[in-house]
Each structure stands twice: as C-alpha cells, then as structure tokens.
CSV table of C-alpha atoms and ligand atoms in Angstrom, one decimal:
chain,number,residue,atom,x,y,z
A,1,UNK,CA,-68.6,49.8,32.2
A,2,UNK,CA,-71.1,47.6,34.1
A,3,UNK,CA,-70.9,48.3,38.4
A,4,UNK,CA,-68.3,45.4,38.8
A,5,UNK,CA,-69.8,42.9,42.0
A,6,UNK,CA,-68.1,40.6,43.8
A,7,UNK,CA,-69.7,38.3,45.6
A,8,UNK,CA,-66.7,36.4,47.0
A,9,UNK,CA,-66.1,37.3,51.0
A,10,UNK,CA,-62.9,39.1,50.4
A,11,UNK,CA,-64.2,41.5,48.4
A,12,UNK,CA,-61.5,42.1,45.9
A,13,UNK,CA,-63.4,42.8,42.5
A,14,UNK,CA,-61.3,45.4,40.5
A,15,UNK,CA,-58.7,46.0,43.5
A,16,UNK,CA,-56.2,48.6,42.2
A,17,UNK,CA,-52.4,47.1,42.4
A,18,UNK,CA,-53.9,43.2,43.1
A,19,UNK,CA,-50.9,40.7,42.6
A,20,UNK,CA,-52.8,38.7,40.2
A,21,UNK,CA,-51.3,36.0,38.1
A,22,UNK,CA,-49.8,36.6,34.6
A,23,UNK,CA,-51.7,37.5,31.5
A,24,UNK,CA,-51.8,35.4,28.7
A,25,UNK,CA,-53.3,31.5,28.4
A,26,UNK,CA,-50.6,30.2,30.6
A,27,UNK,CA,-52.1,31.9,33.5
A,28,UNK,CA,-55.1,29.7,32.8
A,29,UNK,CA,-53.3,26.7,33.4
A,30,UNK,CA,-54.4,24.8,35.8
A,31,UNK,CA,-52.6,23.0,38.5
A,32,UNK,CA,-53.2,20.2,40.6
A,33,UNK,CA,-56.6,19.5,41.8
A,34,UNK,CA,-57.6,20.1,45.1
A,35,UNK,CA,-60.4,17.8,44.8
A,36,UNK,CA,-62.7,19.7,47.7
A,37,UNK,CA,-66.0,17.8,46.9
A,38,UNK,CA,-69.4,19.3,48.6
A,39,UNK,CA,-72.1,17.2,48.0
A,40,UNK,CA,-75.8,19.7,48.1
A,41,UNK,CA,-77.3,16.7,49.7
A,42,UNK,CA,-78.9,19.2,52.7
A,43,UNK,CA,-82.3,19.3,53.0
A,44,UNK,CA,-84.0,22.7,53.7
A,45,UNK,CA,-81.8,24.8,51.1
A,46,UNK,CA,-83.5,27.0,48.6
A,47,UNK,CA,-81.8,25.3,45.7
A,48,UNK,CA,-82.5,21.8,46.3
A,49,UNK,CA,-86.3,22.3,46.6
A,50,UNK,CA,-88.0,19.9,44.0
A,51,UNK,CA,-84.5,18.8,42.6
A,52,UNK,CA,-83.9,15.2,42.0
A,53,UNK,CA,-80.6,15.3,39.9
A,54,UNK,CA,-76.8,16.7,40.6
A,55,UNK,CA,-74.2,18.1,38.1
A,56,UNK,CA,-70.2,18.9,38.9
A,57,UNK,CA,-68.7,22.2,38.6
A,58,UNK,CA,-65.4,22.6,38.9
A,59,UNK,CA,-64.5,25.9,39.5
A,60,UNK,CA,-60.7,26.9,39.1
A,61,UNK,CA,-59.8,28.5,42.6
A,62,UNK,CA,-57.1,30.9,42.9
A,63,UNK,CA,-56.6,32.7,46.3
A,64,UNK,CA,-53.4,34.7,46.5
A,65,UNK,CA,-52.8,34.8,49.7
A,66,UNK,CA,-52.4,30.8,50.0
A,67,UNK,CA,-51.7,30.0,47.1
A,68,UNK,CA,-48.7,30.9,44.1
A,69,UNK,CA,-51.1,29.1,41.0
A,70,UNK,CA,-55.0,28.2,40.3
A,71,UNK,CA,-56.3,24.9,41.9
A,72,UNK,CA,-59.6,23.1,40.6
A,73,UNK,CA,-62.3,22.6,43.1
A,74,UNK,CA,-65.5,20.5,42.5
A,75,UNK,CA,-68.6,20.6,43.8
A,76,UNK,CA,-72.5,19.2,43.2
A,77,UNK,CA,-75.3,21.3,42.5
A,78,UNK,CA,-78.4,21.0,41.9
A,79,UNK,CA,-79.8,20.1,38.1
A,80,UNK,CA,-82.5,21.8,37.8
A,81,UNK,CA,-84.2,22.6,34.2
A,82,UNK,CA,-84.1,26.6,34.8
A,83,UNK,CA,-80.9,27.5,36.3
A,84,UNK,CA,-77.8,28.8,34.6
A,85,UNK,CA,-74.3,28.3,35.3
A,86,UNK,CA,-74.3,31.8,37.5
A,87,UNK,CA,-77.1,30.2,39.5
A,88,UNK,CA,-74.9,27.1,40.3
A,89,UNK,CA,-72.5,29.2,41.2
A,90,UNK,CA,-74.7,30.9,43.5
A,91,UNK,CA,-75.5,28.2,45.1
A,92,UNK,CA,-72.4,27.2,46.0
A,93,UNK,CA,-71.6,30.6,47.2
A,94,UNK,CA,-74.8,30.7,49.5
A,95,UNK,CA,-74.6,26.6,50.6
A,96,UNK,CA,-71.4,25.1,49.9
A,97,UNK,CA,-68.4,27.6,50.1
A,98,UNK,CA,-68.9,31.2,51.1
A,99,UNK,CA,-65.2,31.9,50.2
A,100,UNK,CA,-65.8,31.6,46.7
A,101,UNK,CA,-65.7,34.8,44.3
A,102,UNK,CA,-66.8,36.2,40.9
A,103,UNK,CA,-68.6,38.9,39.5
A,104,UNK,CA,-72.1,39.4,38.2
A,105,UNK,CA,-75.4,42.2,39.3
A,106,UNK,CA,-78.1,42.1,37.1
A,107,UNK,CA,-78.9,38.3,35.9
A,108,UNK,CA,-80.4,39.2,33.1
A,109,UNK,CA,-77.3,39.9,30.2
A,110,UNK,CA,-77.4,43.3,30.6
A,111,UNK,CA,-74.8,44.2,33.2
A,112,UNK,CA,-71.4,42.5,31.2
A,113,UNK,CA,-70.7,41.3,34.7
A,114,UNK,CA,-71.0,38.1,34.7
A,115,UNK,CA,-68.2,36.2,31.6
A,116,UNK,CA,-66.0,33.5,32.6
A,117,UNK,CA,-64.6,30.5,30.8
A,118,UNK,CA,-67.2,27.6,30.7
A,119,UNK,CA,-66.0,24.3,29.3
A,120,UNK,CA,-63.2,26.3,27.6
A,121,UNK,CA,-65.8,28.5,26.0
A,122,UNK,CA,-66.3,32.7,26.8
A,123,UNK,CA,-70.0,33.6,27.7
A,124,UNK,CA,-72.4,35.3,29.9
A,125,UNK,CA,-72.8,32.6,32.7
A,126,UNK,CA,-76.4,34.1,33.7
A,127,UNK,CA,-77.1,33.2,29.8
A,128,UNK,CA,-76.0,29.5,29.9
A,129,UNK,CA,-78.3,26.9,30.8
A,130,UNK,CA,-76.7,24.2,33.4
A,131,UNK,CA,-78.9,21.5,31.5
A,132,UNK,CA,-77.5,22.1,28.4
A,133,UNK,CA,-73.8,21.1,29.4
A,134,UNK,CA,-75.2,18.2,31.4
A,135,UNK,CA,-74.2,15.1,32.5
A,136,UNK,CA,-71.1,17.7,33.2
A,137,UNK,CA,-68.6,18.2,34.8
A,138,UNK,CA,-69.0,21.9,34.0
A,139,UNK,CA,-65.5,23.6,33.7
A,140,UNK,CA,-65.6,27.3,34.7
A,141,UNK,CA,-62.7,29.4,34.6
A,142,UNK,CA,-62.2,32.8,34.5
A,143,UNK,CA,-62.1,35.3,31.5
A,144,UNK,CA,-58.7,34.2,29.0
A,145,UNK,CA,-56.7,37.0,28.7
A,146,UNK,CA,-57.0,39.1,31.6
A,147,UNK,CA,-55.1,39.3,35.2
A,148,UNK,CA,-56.8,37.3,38.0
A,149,UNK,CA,-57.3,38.9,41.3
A,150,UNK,CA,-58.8,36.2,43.1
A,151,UNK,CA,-60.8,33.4,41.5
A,152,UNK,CA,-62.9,34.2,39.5
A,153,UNK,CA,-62.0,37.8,39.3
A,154,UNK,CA,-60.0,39.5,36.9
A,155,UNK,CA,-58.8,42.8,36.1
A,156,UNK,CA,-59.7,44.4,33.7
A,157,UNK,CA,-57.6,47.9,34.1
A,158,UNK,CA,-56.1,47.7,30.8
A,159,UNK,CA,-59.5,47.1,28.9
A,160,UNK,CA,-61.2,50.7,30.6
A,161,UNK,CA,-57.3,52.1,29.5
A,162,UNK,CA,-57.6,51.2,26.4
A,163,UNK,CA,-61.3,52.3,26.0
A,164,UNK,CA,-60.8,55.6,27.1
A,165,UNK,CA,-57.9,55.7,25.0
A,166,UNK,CA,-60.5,55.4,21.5
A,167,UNK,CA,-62.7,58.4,23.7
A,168,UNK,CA,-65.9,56.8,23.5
A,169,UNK,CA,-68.0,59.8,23.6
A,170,UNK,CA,-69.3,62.5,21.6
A,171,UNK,CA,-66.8,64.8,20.2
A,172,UNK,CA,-67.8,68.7,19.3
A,173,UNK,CA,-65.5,71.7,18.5
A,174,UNK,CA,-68.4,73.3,19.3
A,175,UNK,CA,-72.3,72.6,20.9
A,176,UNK,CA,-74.7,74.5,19.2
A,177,UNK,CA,-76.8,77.0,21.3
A,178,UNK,CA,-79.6,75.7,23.3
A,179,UNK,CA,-81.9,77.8,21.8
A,180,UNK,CA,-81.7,75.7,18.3
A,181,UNK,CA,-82.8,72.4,19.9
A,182,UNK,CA,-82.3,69.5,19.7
A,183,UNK,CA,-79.5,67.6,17.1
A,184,UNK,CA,-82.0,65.2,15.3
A,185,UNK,CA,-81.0,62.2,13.4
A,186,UNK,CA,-82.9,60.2,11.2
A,187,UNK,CA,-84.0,56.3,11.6
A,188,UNK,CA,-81.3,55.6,9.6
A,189,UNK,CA,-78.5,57.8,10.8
A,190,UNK,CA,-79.7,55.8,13.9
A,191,UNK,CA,-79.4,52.8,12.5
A,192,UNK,CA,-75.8,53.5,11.1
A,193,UNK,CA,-74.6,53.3,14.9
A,194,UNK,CA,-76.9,51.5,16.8
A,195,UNK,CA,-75.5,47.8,16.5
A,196,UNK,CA,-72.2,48.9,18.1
A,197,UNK,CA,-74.4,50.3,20.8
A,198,UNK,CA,-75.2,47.4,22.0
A,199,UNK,CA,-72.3,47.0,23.7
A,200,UNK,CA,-72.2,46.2,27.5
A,201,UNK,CA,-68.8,45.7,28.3
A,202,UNK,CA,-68.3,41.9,29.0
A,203,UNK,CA,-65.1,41.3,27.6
A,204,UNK,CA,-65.9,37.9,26.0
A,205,UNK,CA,-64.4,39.3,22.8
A,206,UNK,CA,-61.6,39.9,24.4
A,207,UNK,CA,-61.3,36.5,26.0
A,208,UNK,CA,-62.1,35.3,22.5
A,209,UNK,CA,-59.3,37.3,20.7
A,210,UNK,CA,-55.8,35.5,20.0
A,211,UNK,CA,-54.2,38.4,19.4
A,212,UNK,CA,-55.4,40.3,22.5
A,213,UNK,CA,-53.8,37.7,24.8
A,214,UNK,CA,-50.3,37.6,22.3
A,215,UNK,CA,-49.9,41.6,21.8
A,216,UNK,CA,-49.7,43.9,25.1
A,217,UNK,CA,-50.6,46.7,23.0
A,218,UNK,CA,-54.1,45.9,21.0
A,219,UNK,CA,-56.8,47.8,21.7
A,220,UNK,CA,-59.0,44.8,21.1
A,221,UNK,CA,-62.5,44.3,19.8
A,222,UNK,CA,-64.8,46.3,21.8
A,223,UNK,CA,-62.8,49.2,22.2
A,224,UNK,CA,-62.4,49.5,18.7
A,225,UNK,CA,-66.4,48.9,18.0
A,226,UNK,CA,-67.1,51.2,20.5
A,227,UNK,CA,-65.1,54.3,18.8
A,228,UNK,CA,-67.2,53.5,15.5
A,229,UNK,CA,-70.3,53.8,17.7
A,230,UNK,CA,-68.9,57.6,17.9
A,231,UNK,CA,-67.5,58.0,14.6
A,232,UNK,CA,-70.6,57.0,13.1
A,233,UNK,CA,-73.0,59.2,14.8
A,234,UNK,CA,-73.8,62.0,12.8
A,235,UNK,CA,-73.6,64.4,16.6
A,236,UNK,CA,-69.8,63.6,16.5
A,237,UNK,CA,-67.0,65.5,15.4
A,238,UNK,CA,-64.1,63.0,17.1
A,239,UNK,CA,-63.3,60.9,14.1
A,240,UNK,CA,-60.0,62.6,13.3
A,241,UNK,CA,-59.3,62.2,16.8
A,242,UNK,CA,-59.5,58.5,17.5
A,243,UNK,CA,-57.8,57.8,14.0
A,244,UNK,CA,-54.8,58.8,15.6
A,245,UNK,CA,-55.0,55.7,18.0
A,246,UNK,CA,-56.9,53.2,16.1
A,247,UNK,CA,-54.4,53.4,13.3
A,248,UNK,CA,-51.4,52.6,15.2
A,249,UNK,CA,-50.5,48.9,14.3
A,250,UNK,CA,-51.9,48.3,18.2
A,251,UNK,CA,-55.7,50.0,16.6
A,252,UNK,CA,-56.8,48.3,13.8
A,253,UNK,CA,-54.1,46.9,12.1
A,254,UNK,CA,-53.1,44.1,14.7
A,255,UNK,CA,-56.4,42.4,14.0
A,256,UNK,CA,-55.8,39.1,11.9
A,257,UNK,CA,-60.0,38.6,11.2
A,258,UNK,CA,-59.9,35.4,13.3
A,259,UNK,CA,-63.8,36.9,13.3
A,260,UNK,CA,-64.2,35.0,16.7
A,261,UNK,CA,-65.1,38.2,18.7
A,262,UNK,CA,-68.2,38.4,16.5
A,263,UNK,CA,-69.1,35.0,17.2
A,264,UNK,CA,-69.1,34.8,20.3
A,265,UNK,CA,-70.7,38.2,21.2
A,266,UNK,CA,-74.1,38.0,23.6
A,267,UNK,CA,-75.3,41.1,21.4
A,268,UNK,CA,-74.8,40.8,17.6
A,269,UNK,CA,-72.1,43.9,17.6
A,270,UNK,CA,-69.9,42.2,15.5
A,271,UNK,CA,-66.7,43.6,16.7
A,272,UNK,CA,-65.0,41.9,13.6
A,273,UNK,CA,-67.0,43.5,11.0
A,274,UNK,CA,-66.7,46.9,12.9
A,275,UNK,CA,-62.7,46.7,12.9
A,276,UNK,CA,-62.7,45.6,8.9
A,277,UNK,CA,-64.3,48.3,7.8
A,278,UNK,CA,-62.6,50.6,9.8
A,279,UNK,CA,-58.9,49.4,7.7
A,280,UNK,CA,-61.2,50.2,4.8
A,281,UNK,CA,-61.8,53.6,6.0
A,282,UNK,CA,-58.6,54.4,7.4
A,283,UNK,CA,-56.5,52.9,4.0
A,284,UNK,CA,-58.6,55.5,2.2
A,285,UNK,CA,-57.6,58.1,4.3
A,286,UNK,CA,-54.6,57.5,4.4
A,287,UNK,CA,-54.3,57.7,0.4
A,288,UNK,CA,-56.7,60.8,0.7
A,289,UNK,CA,-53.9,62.3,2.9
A,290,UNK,CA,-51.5,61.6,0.4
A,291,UNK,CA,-52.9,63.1,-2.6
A,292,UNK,CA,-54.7,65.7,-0.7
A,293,UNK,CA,-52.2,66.6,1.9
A,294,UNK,CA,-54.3,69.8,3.2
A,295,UNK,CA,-58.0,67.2,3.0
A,296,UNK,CA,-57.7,65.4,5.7
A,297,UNK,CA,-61.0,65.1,7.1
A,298,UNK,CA,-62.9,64.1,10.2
A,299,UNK,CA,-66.1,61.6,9.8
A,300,UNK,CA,-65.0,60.8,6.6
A,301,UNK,CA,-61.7,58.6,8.6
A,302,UNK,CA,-64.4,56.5,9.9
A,303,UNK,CA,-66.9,56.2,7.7
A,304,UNK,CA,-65.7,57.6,3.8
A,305,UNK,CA,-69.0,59.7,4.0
A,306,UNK,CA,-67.7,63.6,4.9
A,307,UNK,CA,-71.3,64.7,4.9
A,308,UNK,CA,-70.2,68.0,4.6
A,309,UNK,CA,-69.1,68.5,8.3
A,310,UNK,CA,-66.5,70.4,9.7
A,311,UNK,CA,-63.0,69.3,10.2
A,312,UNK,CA,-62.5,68.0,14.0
A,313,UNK,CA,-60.1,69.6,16.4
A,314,UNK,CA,-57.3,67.4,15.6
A,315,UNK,CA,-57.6,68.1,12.3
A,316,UNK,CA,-57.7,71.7,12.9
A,317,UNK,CA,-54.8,71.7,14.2
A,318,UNK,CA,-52.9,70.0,11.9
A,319,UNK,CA,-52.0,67.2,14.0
A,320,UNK,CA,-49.9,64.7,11.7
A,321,UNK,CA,-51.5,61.4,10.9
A,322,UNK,CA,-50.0,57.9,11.2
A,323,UNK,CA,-49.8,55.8,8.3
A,324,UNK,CA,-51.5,52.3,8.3
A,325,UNK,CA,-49.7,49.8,8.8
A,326,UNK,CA,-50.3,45.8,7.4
A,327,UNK,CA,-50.7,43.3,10.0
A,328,UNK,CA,-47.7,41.7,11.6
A,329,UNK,CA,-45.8,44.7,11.3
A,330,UNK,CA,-44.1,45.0,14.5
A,331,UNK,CA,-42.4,48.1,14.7
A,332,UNK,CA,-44.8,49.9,17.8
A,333,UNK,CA,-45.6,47.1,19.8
A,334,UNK,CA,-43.0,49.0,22.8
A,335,UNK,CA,-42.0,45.4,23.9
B,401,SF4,S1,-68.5,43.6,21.6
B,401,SF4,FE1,-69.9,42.0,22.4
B,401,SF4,S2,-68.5,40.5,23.4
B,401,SF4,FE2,-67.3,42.4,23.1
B,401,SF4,S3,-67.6,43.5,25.1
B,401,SF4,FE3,-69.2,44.3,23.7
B,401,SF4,S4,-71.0,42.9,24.1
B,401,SF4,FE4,-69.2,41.9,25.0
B,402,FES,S1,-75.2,39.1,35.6
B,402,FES,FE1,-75.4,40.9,34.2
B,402,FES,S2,-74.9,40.1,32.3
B,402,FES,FE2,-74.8,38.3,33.5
C-alpha cells in the first residue's frame, strides 16, 4: 500500500476509528453549496506566474467537526497547459485555503495516493490534465465507495482487510536451502504474473465497482488480481490457500463483469479479466474435487496448470473446500 499523505492541516489521513460518513453512493451526495469563492487574482504566487486564464474547482468539503454532511466549495485556479487536477489542488492548498485535505506523495502515478472522483469519473488526479476538462467547472470528489474522514480523505481499512485476507505474498511449505540458489523463472513464467503486478494500490477499481459499494462483503478487484499475482508465480505454493477466500460468494463469485475496473485502471491490470478467469479456474476445481475427492491441488486452483508441484499447506491438511457459488447467490453475505 502506497505511504498514505495528507496534506490537509488536520492531519487525519487513515485515522483509526475516524467518524466518517456512510459508505455507499449516498455518502457522495452532495449538500448545499457553500459557495466560498477565492479568486487566485494575487500577484507574486508561484502558480500564477505567466498564467493568463482561470478554471473552477469545486471541491466537495466535508469537515466533521462542523459539519453532519459534504458541502461544495469553489475556487479559481490557474489554467495553465501543464498542470493536473492534483496541481490545482495544490494550489489552493498553498494560496487559497490551507484547511483543505487529500492525499497524494509521489506525482508521478506511482504512489496510488492520489484518486478521487473528478467530474464523476475515478482517476489519478496527478494524471489528469486541468486543460483537458476546461472551460470547467472541475467537480472533484472523493473516492465512491469508501468512508470519508475529512474531505478528501477516505478510509480505506476495509480494502488493506480484505487484501491481507487473499495473503498477497509468496506462499512455501518449505524454502529451499540457500545453498541451491536462487528460484529462477523464465521470461515467460514472468510474464504469466507480471500484469497483475502492476498494481499500486489506488482504489479506482474499487470506486469503479457497483458491486463493491452494494455488497459489504466483496473482496473487490484489486485484491482479487493481486492473489493471482501469487497464484501465478511459479515461487508460490498459496494457491490452495487463497481459494478458500476467493471462492466464497464475497471472492469471485459476487463479480457481475461490469468490466469497469479494467477500464478505468492507470496500469492495464485488468482486474476484470483476472477475476474471470479465476471462476474458470476455481469451477474446474471444484468439479476436480468432486470426481477426485483426494486431488485437490494447489496452483492448479488458480491457474488449471499443476506443473507438477506439491500440494500447499491447506491442502495438506485436508482443509475442506467451499463450493462455488453463481452470482447473486446471497447466502454468505452476513448482513
Ligand atoms: S487494479 Fe488498477 S485500478 Fe485497481 S488498485 Fe490496482 S492499479 Fe488501481
Ligand atoms: S501522487 Fe502518486 S499516484 Fe498520484
């Protein structure tokens, strides 16, 4: 998970226990405008140098301890050909309205910090060009689906629950001894793996995903990527293991293929893709554990290639296997 930054005065990025507002697209509704408009008419600020033209952002404001729902606040930037939406917002935070806060570190799309809502749409706001949604207003809001703490802020407690819940790490009964190097993989074991990767954690999939925001219980695009990263590496033993949770009706099965995780992911992982042929993978298991009650086996859950490896510690020991489940079954939501 990216360091989270907050660059808002209070300094409440990923407070534990935060009273934030309800999950779910209502808490995205916004309220009445409070109409605060800052016009970045001062001469002598960084951002104004050379600028000519303004654009509005309105930024949805939500500061718990005055008030009980999200305002809208606007203010004028600068236009200027090479700034993103992060850099307006920066800009407002440095000229305009120190008490403003959000999250972003490395302004360059590599931290995951930095996703909010902009004009209704999920993306990495060091990635979007200001001049591209001009004349404006720009609308920015933050991430769909997830707690707000303050702002722009939002928690995102249940995504790193959920994550560590699929154990995105190498899995091993056993290493092998030092002494017999190093476990080498071939350009195209590598390339098995290496789109899922690419993951860095922002969420927009999330923010993106209809079911995430309707079902408490998913465990949502990039979580479920991320556990193919592991299953697929030829180092990793796990597969058996995180079968256990992905095929719960809250793993894979949830998933309707709205496909709108893929599309709007900054790195090509294709979350949807990852999650359909996971169903593939697990359906066959499932029928393998059926026919071959003593066969159930550990890469092969993920990927329907065995490769010849050894059964994973789950496996080993026996641990009974939950059936798949077809979408809109509702029997282990826990609501
Ligand atoms: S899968 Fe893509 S959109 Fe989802 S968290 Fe990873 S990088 Fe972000
Ligand atoms: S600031 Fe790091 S991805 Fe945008």
């Amino acid at each position: 998970m990216p360091l989270a930054v907050t660059t808002g005065s209070t300094g409440t990025a990923g407070a534990a226990g935060a009273t934030g507002t309800p999950r779910g697209p209502a808490a995205a509704a916004a309220t009445a405008t409070v109409g605060a408009t800052a016009t970045a008419g001062a001469t002598g600020t960084a951002g104004m140098a050379g600028a000519t033209e303004t654009i509005a952002i309105e930024v949805q404001r939500y500061r718990p301890e005055e008030e009980t729902a999200p305002s809208w606040q606007r203010y004028e930037v600068p236009l200027r050909r090479d700034w993103m939406v992060l850099d307006g917002l920066n800009y407002i935070k440095d000229s305009l309205d120190g008490t403003l806060s959000y999250r972003w570190a490395c302004r360059m799309g590599v931290c995951g910090s930095c996703g909010m809502m902009v004009n209704g749409k999920p993306v990495l706001t060091c990635a979007t060009y200001l001049s591209a949604l001009a004349p404006g207003p720009v609308r920015v809001e933050p991430l769909r689906g997830f707690p707000v703490i303050r702002d722009l802020v939002v928690d995102v407690r249940d995504f790193l629950d959920k994550l560590k819940s699929v154990k995105p790490w190498i899995l091993r009964s056993e290493d092998k001894p030092l002494a017999d190097g190093e476990y080498l993989q071939t350009p195209a074991e590598l390339a098995e793996y290496k789109p899922y990767s690419m993951c860095i954690n922002c969420l927009l999939c999330y923010s993106a995903c209809p079911i995430y925001a309707l079902e408490d219980g998913f465990v949502g695009p990039a979580a479920i990527a991320l556990a193919q990263r592991y299953n697929l590496d030829t180092r990793d033993e796990g597969a058996a293991e995180r079968l256990d949770v992905l095929s719960q009706h809250e793993g894979i099965w949830a998933c309707t293929f709205v496909g709108e995780c893929s599309t709007v992911c900054p790195k090509g992982v294709d979350p949807a893709g990852a999650i359909q042929r996971y169903k593939v993978a697990a359906t066959a298991e499932w029928w393998r554990s059926l026919l071959l009650p003593w066969g159930k086996a550990s890469r092969s859950a993920a990927t329907g290639d065995d490769r010849g490896r050894s059964p994973s510690r789950s496996a080993a020991a026996g641990k009974e296997q939950a059936e798949p489940r077809p979408a809109g079954d509702e029997r282990s939501r826990g609501r």
